[in-house]
XYZ file of C-alpha atoms in Angstrom:
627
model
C 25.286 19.674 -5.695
C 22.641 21.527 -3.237
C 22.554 20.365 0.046
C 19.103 18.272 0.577
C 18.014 18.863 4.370
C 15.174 16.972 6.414
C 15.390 13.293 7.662
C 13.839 12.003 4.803
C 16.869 13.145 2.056
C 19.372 12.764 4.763
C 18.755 8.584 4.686
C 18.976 9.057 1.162
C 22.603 10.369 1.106
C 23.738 8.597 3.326
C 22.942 5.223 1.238
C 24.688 7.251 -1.499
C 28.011 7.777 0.306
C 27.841 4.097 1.750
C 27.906 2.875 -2.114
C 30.530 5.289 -2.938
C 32.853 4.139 -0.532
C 32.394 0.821 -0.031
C 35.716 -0.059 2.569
C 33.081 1.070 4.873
C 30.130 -1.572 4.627
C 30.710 -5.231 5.115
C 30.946 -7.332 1.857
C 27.785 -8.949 2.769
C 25.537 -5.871 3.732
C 27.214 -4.555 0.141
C 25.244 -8.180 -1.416
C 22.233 -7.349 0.191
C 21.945 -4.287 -0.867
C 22.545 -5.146 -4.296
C 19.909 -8.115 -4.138
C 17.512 -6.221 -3.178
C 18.245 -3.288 -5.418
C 17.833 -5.778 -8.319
C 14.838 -7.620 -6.662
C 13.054 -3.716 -5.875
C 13.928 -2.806 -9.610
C 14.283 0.525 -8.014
C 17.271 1.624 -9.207
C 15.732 5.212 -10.272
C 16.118 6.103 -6.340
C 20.370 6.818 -7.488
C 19.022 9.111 -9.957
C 16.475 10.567 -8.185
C 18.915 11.240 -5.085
C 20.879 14.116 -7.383
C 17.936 15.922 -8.234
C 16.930 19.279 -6.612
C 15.092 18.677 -3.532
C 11.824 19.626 -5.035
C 11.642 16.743 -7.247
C 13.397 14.135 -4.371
C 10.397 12.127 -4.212
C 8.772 10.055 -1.629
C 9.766 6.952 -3.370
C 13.309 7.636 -2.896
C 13.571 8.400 0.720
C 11.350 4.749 1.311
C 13.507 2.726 -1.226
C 16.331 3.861 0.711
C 15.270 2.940 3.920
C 14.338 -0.544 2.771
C 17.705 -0.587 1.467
C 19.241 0.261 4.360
C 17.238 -2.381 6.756
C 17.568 -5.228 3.995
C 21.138 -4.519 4.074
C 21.359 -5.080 7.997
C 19.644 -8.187 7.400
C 22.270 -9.016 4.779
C 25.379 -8.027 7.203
C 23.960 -10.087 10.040
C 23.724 -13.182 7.740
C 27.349 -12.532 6.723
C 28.441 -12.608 10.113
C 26.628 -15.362 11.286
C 27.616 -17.481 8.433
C 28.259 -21.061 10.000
C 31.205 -22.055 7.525
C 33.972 -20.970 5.818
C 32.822 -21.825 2.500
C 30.078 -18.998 3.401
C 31.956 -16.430 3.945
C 34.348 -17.162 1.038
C 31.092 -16.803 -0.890
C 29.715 -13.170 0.752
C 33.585 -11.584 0.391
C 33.744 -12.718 -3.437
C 30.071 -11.590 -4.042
C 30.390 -8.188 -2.081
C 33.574 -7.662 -3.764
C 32.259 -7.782 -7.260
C 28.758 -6.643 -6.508
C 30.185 -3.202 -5.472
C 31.624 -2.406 -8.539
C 27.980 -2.885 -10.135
C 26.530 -1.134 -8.172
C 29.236 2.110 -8.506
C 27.705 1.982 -12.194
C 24.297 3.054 -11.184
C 25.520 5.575 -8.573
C 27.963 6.854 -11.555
C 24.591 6.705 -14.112
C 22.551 8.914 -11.382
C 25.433 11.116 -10.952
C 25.534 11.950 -14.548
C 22.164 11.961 -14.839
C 21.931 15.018 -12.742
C 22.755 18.387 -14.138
C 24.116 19.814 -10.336
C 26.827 21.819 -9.158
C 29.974 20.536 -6.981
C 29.596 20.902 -3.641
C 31.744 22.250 -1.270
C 32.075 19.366 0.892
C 33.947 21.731 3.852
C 30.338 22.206 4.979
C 29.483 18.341 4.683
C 28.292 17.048 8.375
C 26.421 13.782 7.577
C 30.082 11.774 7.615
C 32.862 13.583 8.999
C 35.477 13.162 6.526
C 33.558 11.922 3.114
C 33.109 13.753 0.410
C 30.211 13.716 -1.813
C 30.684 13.167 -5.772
C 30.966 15.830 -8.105
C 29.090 15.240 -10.822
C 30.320 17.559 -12.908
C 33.571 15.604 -12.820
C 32.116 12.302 -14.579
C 31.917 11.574 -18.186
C 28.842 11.546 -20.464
C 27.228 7.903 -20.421
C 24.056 6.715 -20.712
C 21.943 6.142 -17.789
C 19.512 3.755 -18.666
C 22.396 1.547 -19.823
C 24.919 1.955 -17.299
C 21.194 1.246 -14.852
C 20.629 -2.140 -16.586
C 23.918 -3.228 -17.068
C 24.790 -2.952 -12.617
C 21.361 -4.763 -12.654
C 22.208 -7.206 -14.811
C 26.282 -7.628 -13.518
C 24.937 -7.983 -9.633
C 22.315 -10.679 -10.361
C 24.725 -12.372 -12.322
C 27.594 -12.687 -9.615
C 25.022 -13.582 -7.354
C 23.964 -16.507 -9.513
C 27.311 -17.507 -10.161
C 27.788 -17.178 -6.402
C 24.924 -19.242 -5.491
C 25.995 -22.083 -8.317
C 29.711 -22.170 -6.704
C 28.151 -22.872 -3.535
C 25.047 -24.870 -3.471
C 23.188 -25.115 -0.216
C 25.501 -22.688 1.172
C 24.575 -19.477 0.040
C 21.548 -17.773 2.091
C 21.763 -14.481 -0.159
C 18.021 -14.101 -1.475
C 18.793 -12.445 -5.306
C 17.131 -12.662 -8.812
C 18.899 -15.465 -10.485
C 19.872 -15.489 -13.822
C 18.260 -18.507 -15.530
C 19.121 -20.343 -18.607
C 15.805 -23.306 -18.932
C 14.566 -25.257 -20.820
C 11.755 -24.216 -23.049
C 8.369 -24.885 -21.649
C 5.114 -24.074 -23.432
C 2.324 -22.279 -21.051
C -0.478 -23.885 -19.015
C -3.019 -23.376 -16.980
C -5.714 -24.193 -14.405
C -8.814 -21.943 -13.383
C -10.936 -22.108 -10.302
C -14.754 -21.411 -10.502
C -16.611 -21.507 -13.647
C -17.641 -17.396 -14.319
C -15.406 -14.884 -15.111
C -16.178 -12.741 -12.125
C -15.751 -15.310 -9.176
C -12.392 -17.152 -11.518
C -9.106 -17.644 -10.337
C -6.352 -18.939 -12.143
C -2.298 -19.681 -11.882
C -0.796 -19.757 -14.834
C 2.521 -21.479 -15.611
C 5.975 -20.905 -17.519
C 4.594 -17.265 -18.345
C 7.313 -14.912 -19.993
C 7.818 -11.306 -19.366
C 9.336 -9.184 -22.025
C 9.619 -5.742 -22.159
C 6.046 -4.657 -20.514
C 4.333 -7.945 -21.933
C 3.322 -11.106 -20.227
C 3.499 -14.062 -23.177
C 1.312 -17.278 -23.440
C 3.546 -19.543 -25.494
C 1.191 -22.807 -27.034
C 0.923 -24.657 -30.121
C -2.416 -25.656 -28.824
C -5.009 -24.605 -31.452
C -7.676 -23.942 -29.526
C -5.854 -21.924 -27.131
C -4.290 -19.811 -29.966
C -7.832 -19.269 -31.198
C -9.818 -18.573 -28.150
C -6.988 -17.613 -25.081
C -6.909 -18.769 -21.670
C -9.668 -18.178 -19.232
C -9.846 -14.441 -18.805
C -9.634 -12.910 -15.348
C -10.146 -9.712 -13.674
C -7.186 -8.170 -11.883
C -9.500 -5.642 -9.069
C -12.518 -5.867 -7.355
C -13.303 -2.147 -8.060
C -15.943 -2.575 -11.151
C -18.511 -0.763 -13.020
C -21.040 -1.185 -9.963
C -22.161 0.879 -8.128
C -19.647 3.743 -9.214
C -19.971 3.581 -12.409
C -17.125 6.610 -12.872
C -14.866 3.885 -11.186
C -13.335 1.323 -14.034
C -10.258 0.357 -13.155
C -10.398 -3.264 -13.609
C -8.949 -5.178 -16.841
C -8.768 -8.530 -18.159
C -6.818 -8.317 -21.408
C -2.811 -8.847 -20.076
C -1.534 -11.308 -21.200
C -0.574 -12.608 -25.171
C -1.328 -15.550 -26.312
C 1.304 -16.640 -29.056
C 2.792 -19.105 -31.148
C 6.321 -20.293 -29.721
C 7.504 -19.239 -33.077
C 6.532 -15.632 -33.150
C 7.414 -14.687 -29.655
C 9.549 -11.460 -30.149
C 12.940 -12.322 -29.005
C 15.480 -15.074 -29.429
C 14.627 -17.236 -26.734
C 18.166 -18.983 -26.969
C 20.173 -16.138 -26.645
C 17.933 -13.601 -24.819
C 19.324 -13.368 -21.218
C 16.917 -14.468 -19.157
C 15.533 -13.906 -15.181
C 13.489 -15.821 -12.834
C 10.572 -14.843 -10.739
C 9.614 -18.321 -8.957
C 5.652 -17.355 -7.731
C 4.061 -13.981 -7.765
C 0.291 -12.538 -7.707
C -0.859 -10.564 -10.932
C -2.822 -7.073 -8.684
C -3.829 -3.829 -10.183
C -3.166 -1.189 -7.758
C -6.070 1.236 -6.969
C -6.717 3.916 -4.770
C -3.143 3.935 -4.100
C -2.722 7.544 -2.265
C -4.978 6.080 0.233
C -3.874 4.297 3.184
C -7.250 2.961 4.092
C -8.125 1.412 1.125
C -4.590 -0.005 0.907
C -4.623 -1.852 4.651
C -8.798 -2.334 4.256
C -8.924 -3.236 1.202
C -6.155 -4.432 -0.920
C -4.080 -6.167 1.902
C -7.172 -8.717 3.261
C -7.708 -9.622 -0.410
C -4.256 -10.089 -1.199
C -3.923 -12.183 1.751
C -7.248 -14.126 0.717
C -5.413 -14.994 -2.328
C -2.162 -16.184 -1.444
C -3.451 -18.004 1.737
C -6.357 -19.700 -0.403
C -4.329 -20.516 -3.827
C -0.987 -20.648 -2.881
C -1.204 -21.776 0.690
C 1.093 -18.653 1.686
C -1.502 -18.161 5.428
C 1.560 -16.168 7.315
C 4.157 -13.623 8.073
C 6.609 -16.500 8.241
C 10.082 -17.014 6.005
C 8.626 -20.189 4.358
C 5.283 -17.803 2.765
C 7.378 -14.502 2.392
C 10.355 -16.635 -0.019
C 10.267 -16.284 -4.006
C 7.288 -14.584 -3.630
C 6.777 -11.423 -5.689
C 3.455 -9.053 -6.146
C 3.658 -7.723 -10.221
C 1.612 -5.435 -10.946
C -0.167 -4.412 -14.219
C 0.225 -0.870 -13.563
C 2.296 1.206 -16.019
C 3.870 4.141 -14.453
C 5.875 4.185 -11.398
C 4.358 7.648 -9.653
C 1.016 4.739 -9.258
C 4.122 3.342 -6.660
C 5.166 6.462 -4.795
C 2.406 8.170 -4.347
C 1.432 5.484 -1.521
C 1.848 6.686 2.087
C 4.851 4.891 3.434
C 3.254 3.053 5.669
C 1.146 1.356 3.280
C 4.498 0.714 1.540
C 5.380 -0.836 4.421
C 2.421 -3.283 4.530
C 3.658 -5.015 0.894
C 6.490 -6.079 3.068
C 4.254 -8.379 5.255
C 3.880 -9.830 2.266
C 7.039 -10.507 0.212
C 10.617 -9.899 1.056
C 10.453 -8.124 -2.988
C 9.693 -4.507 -3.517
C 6.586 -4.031 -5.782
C 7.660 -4.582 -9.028
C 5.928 -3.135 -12.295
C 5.681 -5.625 -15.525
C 7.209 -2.498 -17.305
C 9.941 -1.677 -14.900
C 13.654 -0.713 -16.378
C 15.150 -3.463 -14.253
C 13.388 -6.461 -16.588
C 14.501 -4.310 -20.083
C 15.769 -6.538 -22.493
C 15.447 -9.667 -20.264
C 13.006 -12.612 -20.403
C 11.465 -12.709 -17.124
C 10.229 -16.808 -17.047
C 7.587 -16.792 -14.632
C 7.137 -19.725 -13.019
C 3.438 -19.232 -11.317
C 1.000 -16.566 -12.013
C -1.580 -16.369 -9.804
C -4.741 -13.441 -11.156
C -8.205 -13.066 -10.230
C -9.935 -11.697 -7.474
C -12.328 -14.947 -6.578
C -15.812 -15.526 -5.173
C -14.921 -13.353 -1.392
C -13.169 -10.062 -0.695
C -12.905 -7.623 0.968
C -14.003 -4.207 0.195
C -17.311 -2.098 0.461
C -19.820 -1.816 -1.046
C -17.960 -4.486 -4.365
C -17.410 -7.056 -2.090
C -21.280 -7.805 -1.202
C -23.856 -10.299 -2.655
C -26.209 -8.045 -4.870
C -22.502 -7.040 -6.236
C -21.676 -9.995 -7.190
C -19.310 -11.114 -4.287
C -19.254 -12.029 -0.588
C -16.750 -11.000 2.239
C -13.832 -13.352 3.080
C -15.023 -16.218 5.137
C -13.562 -16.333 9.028
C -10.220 -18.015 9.113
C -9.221 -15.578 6.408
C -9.801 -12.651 8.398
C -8.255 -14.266 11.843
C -5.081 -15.196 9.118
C -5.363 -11.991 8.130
C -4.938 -9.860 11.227
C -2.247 -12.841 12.838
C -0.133 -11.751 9.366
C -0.297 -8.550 10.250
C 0.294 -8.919 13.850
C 3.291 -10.910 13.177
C 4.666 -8.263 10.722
C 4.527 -5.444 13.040
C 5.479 -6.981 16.369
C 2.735 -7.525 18.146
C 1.056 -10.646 20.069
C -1.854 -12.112 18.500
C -5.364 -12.633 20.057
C -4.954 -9.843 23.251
C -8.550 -9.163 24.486
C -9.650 -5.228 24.945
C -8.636 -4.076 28.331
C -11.966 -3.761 30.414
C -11.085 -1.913 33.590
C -9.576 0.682 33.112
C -10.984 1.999 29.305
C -7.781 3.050 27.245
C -9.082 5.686 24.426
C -7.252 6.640 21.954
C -8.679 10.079 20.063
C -7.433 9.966 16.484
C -6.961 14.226 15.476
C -5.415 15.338 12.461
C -3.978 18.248 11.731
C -6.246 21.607 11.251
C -4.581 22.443 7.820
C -5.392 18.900 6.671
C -8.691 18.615 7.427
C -11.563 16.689 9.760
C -9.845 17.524 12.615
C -11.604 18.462 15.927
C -11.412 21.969 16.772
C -12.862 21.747 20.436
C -11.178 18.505 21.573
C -9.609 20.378 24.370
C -13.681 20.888 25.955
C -14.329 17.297 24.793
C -12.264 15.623 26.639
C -12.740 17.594 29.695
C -16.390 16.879 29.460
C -15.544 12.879 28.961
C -13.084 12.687 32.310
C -15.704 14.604 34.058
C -18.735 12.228 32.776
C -16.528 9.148 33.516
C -14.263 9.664 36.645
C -11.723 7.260 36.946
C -12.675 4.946 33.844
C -11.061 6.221 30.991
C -7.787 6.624 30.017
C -7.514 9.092 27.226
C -4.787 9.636 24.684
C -4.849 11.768 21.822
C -2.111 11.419 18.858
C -2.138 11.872 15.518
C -0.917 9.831 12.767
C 0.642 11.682 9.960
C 4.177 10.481 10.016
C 4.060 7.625 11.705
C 5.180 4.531 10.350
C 2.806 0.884 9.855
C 4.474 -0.465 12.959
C 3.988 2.638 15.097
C 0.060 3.153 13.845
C -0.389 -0.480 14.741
C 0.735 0.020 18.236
C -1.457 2.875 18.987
C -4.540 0.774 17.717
C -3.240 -2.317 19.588
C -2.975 -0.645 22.944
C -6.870 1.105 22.105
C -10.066 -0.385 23.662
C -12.241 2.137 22.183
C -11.106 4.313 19.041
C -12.751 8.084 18.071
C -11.606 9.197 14.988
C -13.272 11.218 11.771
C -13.830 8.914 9.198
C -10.769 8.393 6.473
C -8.217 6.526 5.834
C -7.377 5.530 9.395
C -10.304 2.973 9.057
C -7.237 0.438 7.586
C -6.116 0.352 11.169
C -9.240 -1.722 12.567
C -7.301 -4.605 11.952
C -4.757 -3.917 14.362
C -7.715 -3.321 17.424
C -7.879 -6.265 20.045
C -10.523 -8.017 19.938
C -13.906 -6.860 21.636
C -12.773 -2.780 20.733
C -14.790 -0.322 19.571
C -14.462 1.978 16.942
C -16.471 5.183 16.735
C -15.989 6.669 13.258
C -17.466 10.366 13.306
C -18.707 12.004 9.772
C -18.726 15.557 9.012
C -21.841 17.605 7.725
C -23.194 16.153 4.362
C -21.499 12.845 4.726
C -23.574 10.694 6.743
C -23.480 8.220 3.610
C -19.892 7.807 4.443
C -21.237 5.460 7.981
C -21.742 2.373 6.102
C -17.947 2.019 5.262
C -17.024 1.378 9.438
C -20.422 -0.375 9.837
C -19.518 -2.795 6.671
C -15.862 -3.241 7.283
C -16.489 -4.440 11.238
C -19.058 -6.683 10.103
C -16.321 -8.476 7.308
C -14.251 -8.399 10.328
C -16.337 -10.633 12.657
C -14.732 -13.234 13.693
C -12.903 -10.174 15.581
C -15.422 -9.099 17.633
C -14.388 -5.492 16.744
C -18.018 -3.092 16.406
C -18.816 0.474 14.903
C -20.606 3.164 16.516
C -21.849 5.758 14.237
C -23.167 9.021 15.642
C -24.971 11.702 13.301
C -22.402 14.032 11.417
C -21.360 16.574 13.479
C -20.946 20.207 12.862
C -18.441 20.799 10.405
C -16.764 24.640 9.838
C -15.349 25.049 6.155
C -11.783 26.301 5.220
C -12.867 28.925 3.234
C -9.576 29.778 2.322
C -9.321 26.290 0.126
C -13.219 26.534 -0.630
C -12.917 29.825 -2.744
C -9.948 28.513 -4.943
C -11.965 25.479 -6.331
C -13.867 26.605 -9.508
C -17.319 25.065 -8.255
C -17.101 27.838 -5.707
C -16.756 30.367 -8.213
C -19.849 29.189 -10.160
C -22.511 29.303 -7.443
C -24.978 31.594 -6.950
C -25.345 34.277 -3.988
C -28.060 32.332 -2.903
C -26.362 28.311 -2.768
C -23.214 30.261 -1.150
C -25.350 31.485 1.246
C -27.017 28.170 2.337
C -23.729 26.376 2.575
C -22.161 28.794 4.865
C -24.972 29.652 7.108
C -26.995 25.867 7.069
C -24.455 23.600 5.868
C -26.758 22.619 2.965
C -25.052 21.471 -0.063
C -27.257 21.786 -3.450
C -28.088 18.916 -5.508
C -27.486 18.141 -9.340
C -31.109 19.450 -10.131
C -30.909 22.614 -7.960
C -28.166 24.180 -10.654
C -28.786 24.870 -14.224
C -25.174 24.589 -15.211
C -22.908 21.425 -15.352
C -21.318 20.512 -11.817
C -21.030 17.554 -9.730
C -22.353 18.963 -7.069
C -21.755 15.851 -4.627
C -17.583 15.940 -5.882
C -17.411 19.349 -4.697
C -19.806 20.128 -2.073
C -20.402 17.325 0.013
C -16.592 15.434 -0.610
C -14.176 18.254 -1.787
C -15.639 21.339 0.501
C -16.821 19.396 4.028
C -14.772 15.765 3.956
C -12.055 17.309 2.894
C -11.841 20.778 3.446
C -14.142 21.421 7.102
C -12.902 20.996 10.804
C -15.316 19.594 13.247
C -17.204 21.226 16.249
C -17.673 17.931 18.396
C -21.314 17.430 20.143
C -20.728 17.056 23.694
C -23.611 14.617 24.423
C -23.585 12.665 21.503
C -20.214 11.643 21.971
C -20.381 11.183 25.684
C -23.271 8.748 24.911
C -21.409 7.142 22.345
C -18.436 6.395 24.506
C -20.794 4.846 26.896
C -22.413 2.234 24.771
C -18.660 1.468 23.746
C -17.596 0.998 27.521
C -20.789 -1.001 28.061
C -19.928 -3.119 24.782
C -16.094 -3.613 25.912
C -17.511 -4.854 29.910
C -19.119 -7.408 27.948
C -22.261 -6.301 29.208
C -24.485 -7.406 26.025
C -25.381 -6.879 22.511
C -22.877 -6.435 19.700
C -23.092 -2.524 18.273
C -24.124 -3.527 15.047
C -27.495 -3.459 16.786
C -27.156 -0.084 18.174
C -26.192 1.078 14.675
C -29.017 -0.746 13.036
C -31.475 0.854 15.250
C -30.020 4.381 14.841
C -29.697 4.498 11.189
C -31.279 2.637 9.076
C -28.231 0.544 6.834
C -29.078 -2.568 5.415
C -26.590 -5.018 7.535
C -28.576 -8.171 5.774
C -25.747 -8.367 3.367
C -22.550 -7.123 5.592
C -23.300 -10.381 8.202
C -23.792 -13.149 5.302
């Protein structure tokens, strides 16, 4: 087997040997970790572990740091169980859990066409030895998967039956009920604004079942829902939302043996179409408020508490698992604020040939969200209404370890300067100067830090935020950390060249977040210096003209559609691709000096909220963003 170096693969092998020798884990921290294997339906991560280290994944290295902090969780339970009959339970669980679960790590050995490794040079455990594949026997890996799945939820159902009311293991239970036919009940009357939960649902192999006799409902369906805010308006090259997912069918012709079908349980969970996933800010601005909007208004789950986390799951109706890991860790992370359950797809290899009885279904996106521009009034919708958004920050407070409703220091200014790396992109290249010219401009007022947040996990981003009364960053995906400001910050967002379109998104997403007193300043896009290295590999580049290439470089002018008489979208490339994405910026002295002031004047509680100040400096139509 190579040797897989860097943190990230380390974590990974080291969950491998811990399963491969289990006399060294506790029995419980052994059930944990098979609960919440079988809960996370992420399984793959064994596989995925003996695979070179170019395809080791992302996914892998996250799922098996979950794993390893559920599993703490699960050993502390064991230890403080408060009776015999507890304990009894965890050592007769753990015993035969680990024998499951050395038939996945078998299955992902095999699965893996690697060399032995000489384990003389093996430092992560003084002492163990890694497998050698090459030593194990042909067997198939999606069975030998299923089957540990399906053997550890079992013992811990069995477990859980022996000992009612004494077990506090938290696994998928293997279910045996009664038949029930499918109902439902909608709230609001359109399509658009309608939210429904749905009841005795059944999962089977990638489909979600409506079993009725009722005629009407065999003829016309339930009430339809969409699954994502994103819709055909504005962008109409953005279509991700769907509303056919679910079968409506005859108890008769549902395609499996519902008596001897084995059969799992999934208690409450919310139907969500993930989009935009390889963005963090659209994950923590976007999709976590509206989840939370959901659960708190329809299923009356308001907090990060162990009553609202418990038999909660979030399925989603994507199809392929790469929609899971290509999400920044932290914004894996945030699902956990959320549900003690990995993300689970309604195709994933851990329901395969089982009936998945779902017990409530909550879809729809409702009348309020929170997104821009879909979530405004001439779009159809209106921005969550205040107690969501306070809910919605304490959740995430709570998650991450921090108190709730801290006021923006106002003595001394703390300023936290959000850079990014050169090679990355919208990073500042004469921050040094800048902040020289700040301390000098404001003796004795500010307190300036400057970090950057690649690598750092949800907790850590939401301490630098926390600890911020005024935030300057380029405008990207860091905007998801606004919720994590105190209230009365400031956030100045800064836009490259080209871009000054992109200001609305901090203007609109402060002004959904009012009730936290949290305001935008926006100052005009600031000179931005292309990577001409990346620029001149993109095949738009290519196709210009002497003349466009000369504008762009020497006025930082991109074309539009009807300057060029060849097909090219000249807004994808020039504008986003070549000066978002690919330019560093060259920082205006006075502009953001004068910025920095209103923001100290705004955090003094001097006056007026910066929504003014932006109103009067650019011209954005706020009517809709305060409703």
């Amino acid at each position: 087997m190579r040797v897989i170096c860097g943190k990230r693969f380390r974590r990974v092998l080291l969950l491998l040997l811990v399963f491969q020798v289990p006399h060294l884990v506790s029995p419980s921290k052994l059930v944990k970790q098979t609960a919440f294997q079988g809960s996370g339906g992420q399984l793959a991560v064994l596989r995925s572990s003996y695979l070179p280290e170019s395809q080791l994944g992302f996914q892998a290295s996250n799922t098996a740091r979950n794993l390893l902090q559920f599993a703490e969780q699960g050993q502390s339970q064991g230890q403080g169980a408060s009776s015999s009959a507890q304990h009894v339970a965890a050592e007769q669980a753990a015993s035969a859990a680990s024998a499951a679960v050395q038939n996945a790590v078998t299955a992902g050995a095999v699965a893996a066409e690697a060399q032995p490794k000489d384990t003389s040079t093996n430092t992560l455990l003084p002492g163990i030895h890694q497998y050698q594949p090459s030593s194990m026997p042909f067997v198939s890996t999606d069975r030998l998967i299923s089957a540990a799945v399906v053997q550890a939820s079992q013992i811990m159902a069995d477990t859980t039956a022996q000992h009612e009311g004494e077990s506090q293991f938290d696994a998928w239970p293997l279910v045996n009920p009664l038949f029930q036919e499918a109902l439902h009940e909608c709230f609001g009357s359109s399509k658009l604004h309608r939210v429904c939960k749905y009841y005795n649902l059944l999962l089977w192999n990638g489909t979600l079942y409506y079993p009725t006799t009722d005629v009407g409902t065999l003829v016309s369906g339930p009430p339809r829902v969409p699954i994502s805010w994103v819709s055909l308006s504005p962008f109409d090259k953005m279509e991700f939302g769907q509303d056919q997912w679910a079968e409506v069918v005859h108890p008769s012709d549902l395609p499996f043996n519902w008596e001897t079908t084995p059969k799992l349980s999934m208690k409450e969970a919310l139907f969500w179409k993930l989009t935009f996933q390889d963005n963090y800010g659209h994950l923590l601005g976007e999709h976590g408020p509206i989840i939370h909007n959901l659960m708190c208004s329809y299923l009356n789950r308001c907090s990060y508490t162990e009553e609202d986390l418990k038999d909660f799951h979030i399925l989603l109706a994507n199809d392929q698992e790469e929609e899971i890991s290509v999400m920044p860790a932290a914004s894996q992370e945030m699902f956990n604020c959320f549900c003690k359950r990995a993300l689970m797809l309604h195709n994933d290899i851990f329901f395969k040939d089982h009936v998945v009885v779902v017990g409530t279904l909550l879809a729809g996106i409702g009348p309020t969200c929170r997104g821009y521009p879909w979530c405004r009034p001439q779009w159809g919708r209106s921005p969550m209404v205040g107690n969501m958004v306070t809910t919605w920050q304490e959740r995430m407070l709570d998650c991450t370890g921090m108190p709730r409703n801290v006021i923006a220091p106002a003595d001394t200014i703390n300023v936290a300067v959000i850079d990014r790396h050169y090679s990355a992109g919208r990073s500042f290249l004469n921050l040094p100067d800048v902040i020289s010219h700040l301390q000098a401009r404001f003796p004795g007022t500010l307190n300036i830090t400057v970090d950057k947040l690649e690598g750092k996990s949800l907790r850590q981003q939401a301490a630098l935020y926390y600890n911020a009364s005024i935030v300057i960053q380029t405008h990207g995906a860091a905007l998801g950390n606004v919720i994590f400001l105190p209230r009365g910050a400031v956030v100045i967002d800064i836009v490259p060249e080209n871009n000054e379109d992109k200001s609305p998104w901090v203007v609109y997403m402060c002004a959904d977040f009012k009730p936290l007193f949290i305001s935008p300043i926006v100052i005009p896009p600031q000179k931005t210096v292309l990577q001409m290295a990346k620029v001149r590999r993109t095949k738009e580049w290519a196709m210009l003209t002497p003349y466009w290439r000369q504008r762009i470089l020497r006025e930082g002018v991109c074309p539009e559609d009807a300057d060029l008489d060849w097909q090219m979208d000249a807004y994808a490339a020039c504008n986003f691709q070549w000066f978002l994405k690919s330019g560093n910026l060259v920082l205006d002295f006075t502009q953001v000096g004068d910025a920095l002031q209103t923001g100290v004047t705004h955090v003094r509680g001097v006056h007026d909220r910066m929504l003014d100040y932006v109103h009067k400096s650019y011209e954005f139509d706020l009517t809709a963003a305060v409703v």
